[in-house]
PDB file of C-alpha atoms and ligand atoms in Angstrom:
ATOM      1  CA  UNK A 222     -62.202 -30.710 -82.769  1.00  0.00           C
ATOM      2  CA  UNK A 223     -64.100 -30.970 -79.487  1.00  0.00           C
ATOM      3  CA  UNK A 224     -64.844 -35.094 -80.616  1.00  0.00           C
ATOM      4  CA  UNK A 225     -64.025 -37.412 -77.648  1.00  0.00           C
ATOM      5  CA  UNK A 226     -63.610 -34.593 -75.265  1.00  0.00           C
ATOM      6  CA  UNK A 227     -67.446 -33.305 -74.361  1.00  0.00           C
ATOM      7  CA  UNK A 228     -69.865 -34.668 -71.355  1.00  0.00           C
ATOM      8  CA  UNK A 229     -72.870 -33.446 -69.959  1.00  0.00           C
ATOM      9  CA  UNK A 230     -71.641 -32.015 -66.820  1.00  0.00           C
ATOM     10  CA  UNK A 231     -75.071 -33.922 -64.845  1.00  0.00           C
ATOM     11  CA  UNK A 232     -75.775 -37.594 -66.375  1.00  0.00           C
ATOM     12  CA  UNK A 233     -71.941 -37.916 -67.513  1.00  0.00           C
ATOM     13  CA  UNK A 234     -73.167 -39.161 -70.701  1.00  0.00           C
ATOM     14  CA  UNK A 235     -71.475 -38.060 -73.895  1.00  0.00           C
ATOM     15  CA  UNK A 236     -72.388 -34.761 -75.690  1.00  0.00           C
ATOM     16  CA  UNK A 237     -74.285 -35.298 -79.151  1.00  0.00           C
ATOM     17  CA  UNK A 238     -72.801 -32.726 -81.797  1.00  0.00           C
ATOM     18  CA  UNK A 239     -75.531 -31.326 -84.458  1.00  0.00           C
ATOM     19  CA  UNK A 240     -75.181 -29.205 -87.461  1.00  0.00           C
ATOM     20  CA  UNK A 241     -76.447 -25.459 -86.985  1.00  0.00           C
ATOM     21  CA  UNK A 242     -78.497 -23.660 -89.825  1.00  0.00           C
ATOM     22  CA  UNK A 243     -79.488 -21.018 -88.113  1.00  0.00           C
ATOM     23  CA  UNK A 244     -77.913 -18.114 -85.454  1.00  0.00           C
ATOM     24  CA  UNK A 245     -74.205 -17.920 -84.302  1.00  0.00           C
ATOM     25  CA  UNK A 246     -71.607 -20.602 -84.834  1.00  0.00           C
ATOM     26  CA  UNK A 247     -72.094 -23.960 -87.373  1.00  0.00           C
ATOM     27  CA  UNK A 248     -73.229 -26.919 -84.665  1.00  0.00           C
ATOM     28  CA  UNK A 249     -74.069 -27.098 -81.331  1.00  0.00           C
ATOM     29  CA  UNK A 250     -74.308 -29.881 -78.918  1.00  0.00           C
ATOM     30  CA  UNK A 251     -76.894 -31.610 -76.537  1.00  0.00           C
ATOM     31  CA  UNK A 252     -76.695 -34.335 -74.019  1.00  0.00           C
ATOM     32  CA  UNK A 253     -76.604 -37.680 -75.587  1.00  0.00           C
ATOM     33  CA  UNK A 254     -78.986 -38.897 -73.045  1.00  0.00           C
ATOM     34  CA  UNK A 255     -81.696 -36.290 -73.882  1.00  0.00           C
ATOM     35  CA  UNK A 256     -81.916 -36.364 -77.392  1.00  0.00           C
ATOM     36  CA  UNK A 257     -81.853 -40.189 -77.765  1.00  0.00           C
ATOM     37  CA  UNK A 258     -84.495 -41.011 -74.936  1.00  0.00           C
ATOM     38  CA  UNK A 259     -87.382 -38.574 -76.804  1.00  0.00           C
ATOM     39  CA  UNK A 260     -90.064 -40.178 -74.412  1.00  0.00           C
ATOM     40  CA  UNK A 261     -88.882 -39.726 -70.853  1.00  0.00           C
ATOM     41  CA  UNK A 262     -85.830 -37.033 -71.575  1.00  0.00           C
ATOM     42  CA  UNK A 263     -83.666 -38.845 -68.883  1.00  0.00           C
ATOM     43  CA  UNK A 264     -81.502 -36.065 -68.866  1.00  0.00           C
ATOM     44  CA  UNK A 265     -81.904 -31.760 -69.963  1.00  0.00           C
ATOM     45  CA  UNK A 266     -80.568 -30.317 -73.369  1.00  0.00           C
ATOM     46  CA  UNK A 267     -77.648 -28.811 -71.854  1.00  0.00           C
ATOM     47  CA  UNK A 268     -77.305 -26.533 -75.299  1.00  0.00           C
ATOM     48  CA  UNK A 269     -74.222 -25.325 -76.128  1.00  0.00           C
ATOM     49  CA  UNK A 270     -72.995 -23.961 -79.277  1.00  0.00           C
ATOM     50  CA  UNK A 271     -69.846 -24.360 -81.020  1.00  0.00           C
ATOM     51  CA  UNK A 272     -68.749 -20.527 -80.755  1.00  0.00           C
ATOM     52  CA  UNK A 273     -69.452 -20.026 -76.900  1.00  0.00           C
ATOM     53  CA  UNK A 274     -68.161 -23.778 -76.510  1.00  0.00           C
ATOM     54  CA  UNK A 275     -64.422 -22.454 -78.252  1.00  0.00           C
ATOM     55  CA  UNK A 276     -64.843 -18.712 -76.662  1.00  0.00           C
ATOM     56  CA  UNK A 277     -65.114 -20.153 -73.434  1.00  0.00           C
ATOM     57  CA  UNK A 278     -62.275 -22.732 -73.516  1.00  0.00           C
ATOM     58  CA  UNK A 279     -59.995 -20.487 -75.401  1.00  0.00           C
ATOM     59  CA  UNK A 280     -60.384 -17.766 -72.428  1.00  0.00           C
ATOM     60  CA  UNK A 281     -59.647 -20.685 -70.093  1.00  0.00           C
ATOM     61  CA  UNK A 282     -56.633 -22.120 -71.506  1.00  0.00           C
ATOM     62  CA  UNK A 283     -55.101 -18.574 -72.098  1.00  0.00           C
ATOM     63  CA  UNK A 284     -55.850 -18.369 -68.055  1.00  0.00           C
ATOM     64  CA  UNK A 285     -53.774 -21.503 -66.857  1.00  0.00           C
ATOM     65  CA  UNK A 286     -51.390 -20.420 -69.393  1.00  0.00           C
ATOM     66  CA  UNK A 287     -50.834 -17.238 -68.198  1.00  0.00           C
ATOM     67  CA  UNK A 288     -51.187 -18.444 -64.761  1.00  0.00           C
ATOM     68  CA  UNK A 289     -48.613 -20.767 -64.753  1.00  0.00           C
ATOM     69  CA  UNK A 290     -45.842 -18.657 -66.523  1.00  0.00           C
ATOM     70  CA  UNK A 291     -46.633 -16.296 -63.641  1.00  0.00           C
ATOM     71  CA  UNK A 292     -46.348 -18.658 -60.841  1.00  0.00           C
ATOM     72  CA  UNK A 293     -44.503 -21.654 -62.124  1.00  0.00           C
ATOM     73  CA  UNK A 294     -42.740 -22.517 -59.212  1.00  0.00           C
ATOM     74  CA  UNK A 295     -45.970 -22.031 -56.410  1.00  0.00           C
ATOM     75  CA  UNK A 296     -48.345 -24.312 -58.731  1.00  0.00           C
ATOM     76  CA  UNK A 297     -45.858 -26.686 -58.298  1.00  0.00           C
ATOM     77  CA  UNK A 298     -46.148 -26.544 -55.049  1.00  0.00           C
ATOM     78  CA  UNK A 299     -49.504 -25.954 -54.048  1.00  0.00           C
ATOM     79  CA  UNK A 300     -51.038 -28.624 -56.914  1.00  0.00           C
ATOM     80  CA  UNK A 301     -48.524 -31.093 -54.920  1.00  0.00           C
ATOM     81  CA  UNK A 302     -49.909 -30.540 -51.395  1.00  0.00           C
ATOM     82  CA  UNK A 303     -53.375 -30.164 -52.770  1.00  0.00           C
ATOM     83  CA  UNK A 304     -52.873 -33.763 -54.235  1.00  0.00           C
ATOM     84  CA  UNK A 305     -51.179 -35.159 -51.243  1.00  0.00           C
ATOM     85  CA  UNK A 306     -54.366 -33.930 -49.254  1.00  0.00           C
ATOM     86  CA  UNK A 307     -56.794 -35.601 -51.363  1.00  0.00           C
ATOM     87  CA  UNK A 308     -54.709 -38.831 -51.599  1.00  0.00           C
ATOM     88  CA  UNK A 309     -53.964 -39.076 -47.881  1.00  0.00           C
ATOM     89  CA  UNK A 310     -58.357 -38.319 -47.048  1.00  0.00           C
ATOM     90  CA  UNK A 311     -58.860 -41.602 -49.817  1.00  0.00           C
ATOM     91  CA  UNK A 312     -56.188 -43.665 -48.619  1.00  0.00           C
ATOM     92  CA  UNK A 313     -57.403 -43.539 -44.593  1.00  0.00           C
ATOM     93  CA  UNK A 314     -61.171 -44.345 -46.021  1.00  0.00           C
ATOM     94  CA  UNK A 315     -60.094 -47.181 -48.201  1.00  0.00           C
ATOM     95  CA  UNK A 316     -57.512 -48.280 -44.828  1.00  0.00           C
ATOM     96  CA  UNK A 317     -60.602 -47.800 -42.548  1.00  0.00           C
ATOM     97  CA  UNK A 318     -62.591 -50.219 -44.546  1.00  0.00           C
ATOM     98  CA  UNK A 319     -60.417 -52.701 -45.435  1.00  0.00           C
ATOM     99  CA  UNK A 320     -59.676 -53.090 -41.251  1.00  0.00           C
ATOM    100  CA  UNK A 321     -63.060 -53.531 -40.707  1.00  0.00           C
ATOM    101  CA  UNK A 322     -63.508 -56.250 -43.477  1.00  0.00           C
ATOM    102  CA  UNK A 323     -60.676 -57.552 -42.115  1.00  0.00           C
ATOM    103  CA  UNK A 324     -61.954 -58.254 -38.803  1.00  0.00           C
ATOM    104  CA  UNK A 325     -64.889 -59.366 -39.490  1.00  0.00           C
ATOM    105  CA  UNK A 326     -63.247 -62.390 -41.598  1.00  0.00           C
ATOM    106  CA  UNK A 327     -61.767 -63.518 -38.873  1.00  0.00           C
ATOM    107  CA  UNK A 328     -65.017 -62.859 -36.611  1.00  0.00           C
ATOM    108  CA  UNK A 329     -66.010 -65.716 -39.468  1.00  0.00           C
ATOM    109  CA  UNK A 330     -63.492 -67.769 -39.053  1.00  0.00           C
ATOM    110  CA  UNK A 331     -64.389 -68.245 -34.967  1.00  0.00           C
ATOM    111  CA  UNK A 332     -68.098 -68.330 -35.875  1.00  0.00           C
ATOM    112  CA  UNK A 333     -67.488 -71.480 -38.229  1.00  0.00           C
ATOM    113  CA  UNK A 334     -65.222 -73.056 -35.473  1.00  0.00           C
ATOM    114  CA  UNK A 335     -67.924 -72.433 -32.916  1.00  0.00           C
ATOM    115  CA  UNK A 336     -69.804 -74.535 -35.475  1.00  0.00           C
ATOM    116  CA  UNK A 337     -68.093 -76.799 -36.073  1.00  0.00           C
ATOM    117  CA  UNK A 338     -67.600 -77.826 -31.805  1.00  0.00           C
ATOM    118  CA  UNK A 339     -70.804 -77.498 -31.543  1.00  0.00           C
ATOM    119  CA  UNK A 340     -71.815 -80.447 -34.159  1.00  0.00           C
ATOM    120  CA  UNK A 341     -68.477 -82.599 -32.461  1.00  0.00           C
ATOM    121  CA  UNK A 342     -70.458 -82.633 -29.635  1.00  0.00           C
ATOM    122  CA  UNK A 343     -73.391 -83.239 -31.272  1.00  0.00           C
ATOM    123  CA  UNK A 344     -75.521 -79.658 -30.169  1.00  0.00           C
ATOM    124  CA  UNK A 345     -75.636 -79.467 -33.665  1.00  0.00           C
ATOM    125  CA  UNK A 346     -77.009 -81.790 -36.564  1.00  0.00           C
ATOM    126  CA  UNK A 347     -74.537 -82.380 -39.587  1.00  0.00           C
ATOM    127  CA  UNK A 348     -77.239 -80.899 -42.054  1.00  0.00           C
ATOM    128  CA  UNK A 349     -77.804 -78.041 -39.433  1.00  0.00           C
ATOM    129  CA  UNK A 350     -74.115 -77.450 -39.712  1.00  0.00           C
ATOM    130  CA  UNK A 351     -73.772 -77.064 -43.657  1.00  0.00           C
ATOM    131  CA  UNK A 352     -76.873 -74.665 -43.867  1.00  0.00           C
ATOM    132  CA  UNK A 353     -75.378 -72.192 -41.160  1.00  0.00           C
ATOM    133  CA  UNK A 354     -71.848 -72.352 -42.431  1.00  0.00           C
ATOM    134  CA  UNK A 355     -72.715 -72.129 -45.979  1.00  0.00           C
ATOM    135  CA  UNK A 356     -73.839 -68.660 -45.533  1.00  0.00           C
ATOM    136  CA  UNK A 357     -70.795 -67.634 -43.706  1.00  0.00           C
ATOM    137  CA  UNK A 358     -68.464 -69.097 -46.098  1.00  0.00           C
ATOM    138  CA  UNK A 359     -69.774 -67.370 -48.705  1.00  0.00           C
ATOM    139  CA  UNK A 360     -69.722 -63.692 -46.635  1.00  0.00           C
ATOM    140  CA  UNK A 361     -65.965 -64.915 -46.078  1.00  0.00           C
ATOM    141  CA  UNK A 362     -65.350 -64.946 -49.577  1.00  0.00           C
ATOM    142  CA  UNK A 363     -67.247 -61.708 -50.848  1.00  0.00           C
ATOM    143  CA  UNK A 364     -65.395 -59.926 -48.162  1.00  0.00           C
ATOM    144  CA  UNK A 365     -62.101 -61.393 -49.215  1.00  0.00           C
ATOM    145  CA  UNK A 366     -62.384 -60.638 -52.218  1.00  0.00           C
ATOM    146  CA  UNK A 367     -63.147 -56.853 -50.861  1.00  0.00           C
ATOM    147  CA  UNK A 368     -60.260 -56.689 -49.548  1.00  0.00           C
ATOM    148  CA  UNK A 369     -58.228 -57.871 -52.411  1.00  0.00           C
ATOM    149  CA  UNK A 370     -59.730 -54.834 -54.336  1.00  0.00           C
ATOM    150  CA  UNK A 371     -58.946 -52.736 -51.581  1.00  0.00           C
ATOM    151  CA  UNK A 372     -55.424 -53.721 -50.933  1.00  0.00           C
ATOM    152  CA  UNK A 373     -54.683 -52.677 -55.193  1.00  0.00           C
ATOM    153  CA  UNK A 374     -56.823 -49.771 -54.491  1.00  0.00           C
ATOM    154  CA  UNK A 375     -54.292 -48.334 -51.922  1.00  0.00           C
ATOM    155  CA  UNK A 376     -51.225 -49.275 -53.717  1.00  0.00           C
ATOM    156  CA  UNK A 377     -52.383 -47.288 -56.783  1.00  0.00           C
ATOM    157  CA  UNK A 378     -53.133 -44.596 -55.110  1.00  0.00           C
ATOM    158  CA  UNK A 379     -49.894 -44.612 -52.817  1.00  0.00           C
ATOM    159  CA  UNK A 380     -48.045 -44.400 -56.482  1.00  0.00           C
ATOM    160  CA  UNK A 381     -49.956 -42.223 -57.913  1.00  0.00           C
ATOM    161  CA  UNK A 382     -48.769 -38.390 -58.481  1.00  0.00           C
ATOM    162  CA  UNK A 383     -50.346 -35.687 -60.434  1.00  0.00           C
ATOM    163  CA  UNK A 384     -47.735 -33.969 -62.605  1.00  0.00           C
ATOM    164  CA  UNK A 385     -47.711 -30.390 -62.440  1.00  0.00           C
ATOM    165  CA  UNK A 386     -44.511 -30.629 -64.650  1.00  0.00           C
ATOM    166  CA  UNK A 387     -46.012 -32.303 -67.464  1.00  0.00           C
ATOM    167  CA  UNK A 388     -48.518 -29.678 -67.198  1.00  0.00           C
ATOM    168  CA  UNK A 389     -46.181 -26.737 -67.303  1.00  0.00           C
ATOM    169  CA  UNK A 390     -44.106 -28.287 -70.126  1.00  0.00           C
ATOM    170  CA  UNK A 391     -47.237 -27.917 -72.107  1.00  0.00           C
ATOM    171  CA  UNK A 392     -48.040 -24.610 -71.303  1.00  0.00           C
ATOM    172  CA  UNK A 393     -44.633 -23.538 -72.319  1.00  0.00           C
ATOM    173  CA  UNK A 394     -45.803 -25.021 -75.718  1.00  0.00           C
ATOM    174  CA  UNK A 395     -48.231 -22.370 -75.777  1.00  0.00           C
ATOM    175  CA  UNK A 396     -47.238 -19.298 -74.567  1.00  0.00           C
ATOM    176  CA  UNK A 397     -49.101 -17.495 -77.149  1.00  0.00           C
ATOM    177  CA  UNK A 398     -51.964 -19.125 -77.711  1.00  0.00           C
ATOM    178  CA  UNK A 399     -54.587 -17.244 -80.322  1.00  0.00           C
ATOM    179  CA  UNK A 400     -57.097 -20.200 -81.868  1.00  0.00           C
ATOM    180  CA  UNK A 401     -57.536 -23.518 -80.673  1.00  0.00           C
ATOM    181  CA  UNK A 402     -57.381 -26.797 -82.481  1.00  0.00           C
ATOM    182  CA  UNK A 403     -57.837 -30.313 -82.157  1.00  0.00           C
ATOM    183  CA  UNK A 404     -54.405 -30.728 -81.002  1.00  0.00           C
ATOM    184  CA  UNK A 405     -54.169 -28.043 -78.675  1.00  0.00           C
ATOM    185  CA  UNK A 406     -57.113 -29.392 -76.864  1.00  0.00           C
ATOM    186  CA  UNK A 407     -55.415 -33.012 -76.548  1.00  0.00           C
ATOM    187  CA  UNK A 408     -52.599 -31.809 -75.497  1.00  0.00           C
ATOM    188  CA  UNK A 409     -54.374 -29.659 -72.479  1.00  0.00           C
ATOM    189  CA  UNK A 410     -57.366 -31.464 -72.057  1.00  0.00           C
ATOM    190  CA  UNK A 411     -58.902 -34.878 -70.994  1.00  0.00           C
ATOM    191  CA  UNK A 412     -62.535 -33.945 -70.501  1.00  0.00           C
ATOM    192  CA  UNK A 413     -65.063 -31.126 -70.182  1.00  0.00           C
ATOM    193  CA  UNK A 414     -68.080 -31.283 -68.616  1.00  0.00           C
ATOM    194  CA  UNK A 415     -71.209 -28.963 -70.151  1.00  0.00           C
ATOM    195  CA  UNK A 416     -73.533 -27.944 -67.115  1.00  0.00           C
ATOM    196  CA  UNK A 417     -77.085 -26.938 -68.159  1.00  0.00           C
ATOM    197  CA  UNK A 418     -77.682 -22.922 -68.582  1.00  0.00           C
ATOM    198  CA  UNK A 419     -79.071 -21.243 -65.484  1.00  0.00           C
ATOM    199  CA  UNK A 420     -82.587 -19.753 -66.745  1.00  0.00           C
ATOM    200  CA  UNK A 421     -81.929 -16.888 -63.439  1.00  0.00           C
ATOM    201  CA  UNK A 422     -78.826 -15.612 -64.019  1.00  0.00           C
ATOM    202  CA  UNK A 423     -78.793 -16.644 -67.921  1.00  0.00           C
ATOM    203  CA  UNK A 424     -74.862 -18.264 -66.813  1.00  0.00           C
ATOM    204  CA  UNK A 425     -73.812 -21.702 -68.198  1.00  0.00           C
ATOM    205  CA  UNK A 426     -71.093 -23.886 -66.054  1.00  0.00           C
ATOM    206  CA  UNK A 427     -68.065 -25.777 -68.110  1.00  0.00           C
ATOM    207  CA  UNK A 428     -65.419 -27.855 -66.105  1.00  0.00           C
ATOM    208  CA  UNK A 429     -62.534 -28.301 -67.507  1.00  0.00           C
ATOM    209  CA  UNK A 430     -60.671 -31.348 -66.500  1.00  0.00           C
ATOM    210  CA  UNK A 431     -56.956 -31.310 -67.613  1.00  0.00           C
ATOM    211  CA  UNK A 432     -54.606 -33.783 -68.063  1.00  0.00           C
ATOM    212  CA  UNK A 433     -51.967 -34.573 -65.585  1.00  0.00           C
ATOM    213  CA  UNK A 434     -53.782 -31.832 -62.987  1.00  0.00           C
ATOM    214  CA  UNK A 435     -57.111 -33.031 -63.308  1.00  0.00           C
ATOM    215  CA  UNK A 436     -59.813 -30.043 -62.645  1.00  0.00           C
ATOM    216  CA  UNK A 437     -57.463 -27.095 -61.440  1.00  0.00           C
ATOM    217  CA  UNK A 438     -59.554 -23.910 -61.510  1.00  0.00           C
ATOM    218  CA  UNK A 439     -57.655 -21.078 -62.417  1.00  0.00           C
ATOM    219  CA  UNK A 440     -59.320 -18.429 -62.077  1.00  0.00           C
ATOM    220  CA  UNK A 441     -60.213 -19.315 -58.418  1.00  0.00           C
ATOM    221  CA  UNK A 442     -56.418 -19.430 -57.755  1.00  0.00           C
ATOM    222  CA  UNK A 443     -55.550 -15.805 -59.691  1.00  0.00           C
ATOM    223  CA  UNK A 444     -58.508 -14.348 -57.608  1.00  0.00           C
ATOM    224  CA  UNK A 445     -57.192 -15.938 -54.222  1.00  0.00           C
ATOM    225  CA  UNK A 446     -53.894 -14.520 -55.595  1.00  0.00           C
ATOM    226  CA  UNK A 447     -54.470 -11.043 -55.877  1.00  0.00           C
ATOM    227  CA  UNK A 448     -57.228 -10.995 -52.849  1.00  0.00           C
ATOM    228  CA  UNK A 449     -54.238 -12.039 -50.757  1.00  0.00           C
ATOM    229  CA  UNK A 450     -51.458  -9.622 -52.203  1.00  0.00           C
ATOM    230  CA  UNK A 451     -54.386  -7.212 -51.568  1.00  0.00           C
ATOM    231  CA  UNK A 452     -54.885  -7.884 -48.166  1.00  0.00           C
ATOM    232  CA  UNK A 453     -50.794  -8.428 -47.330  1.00  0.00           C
ATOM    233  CA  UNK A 454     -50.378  -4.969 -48.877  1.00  0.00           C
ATOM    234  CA  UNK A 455     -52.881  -3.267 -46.401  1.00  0.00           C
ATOM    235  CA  UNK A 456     -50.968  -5.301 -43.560  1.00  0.00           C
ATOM    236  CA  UNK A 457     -47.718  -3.424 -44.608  1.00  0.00           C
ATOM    237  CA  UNK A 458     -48.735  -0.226 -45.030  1.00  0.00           C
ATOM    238  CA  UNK A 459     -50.753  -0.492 -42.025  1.00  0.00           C
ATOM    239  CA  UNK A 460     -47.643  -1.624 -40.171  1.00  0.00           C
ATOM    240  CA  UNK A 461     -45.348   1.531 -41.300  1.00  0.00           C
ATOM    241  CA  UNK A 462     -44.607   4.269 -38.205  1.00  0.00           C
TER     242      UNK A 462
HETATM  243 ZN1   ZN B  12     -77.151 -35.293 -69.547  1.00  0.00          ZN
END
């Protein structure tokens, strides 16, 4: 059910699923990029079997559920200036460098002039001429065609939106969710990324990226939740005669 879904969380590459005789749980999955390069091991195991794997994802999808039925209206809200932030920080870097490409075609276009005096008045041979503005030319037309990426770079991102809506119209699908299933995971998820198990603290790190929200985390936001209803309670009873 998890087919399609699974990366390795460090080389990106896709997560190899492997029949289990032995222990908990039927498979388990590796990086694809470890078990096929057997020489060099580009990449760790990043072991994972299929009972932690469903345990782990089932515990997080109960979480936004539950999240979101509590505070529909705020992760609107805060997933919509949270995405307006990150789209307004890549939209100045991709407007930064497109101005400088920008002016450095036309810094081009006054060298080549230059160039082109300068062999009118014959400072310049006609052979000399063609090798120097060759290479400029050609600089002119990698950088235009820079900017032509970068000009449909920033109007996709100035349409796009995340939609927390979609999101929550799923979860409302859900409300009481007990097993999981190849189509409950579609329907939630776009991609999860398997980090390798810390060997200290015997933890393993799964992202879960989500579709229409991309990679919320949930239980960051209930714990800044209740640390700040905990901290605006002491502020009221502090402030009481
Ligand atoms: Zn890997």
């Amino acid at each position: 059910m998890f087919s399609g879904l699974l990366f390795c969380g460090d080389c990106h590459n896709r997560m190899y699923r492997t029949l289990k005789y032995k222990g908990r749980g039927t498979h388990f999955y590796t990086c694809a990029t470890y078990r096929n390069d057997v020489v060099d091991r580009g990449c760790t195991t990043h072991y994972i079997d299929n009972v932690a794997l469903e345990e782990v994802v089932l515990r997080n999808l109960r979480e936004a559920i539950s999240y979101v039925s509590e505070h529909e209206a705020d992760f609107i809200r805060e997933l919509a200036n949270a995405s307006a932030a990150e789209r307004d920080r890549e939209l100045s870097k991709s407007k930064a460098e497109l101005a400088k490409a920008e002016h450095r075609i036309a810094d081009l276009d006054e060298i080549i002039k230059h160039l082109y005096e300068d062999t009118l008045s014959g400072k310049l041979t006609d052979a000399r001429f063609i090798k120097l503005s060759s290479g400029y030319e050609r600089e002119q037309e990698e950088l235009k065609a820079l900017t032509d990426t970068l000009h449909r770079d920033i109007t996709r991102r100035e349409q796009k939106k995340t939609d927390a809506r979609n999101f929550v119209a799923v979860t409302k699908r859900y409300t009481d969710l007990q097993e999981l299933d190849a189509t409950v995971l579609r329907e939630f998820i776009e991609r999860i990324y398997v980090y390798e198990k810390d060997k200290q603290t015997q933890t393993q790190e799964i992202q879960i990226v989500y579709n229409f929200i991309g990679a919320f985390d949930f239980t960051q936001a209930a714990d800044q939740r209740q640390s700040k209803q905990k901290r605006d309670g002491k502020a009221s009873v502090a402030a009481e005669p």
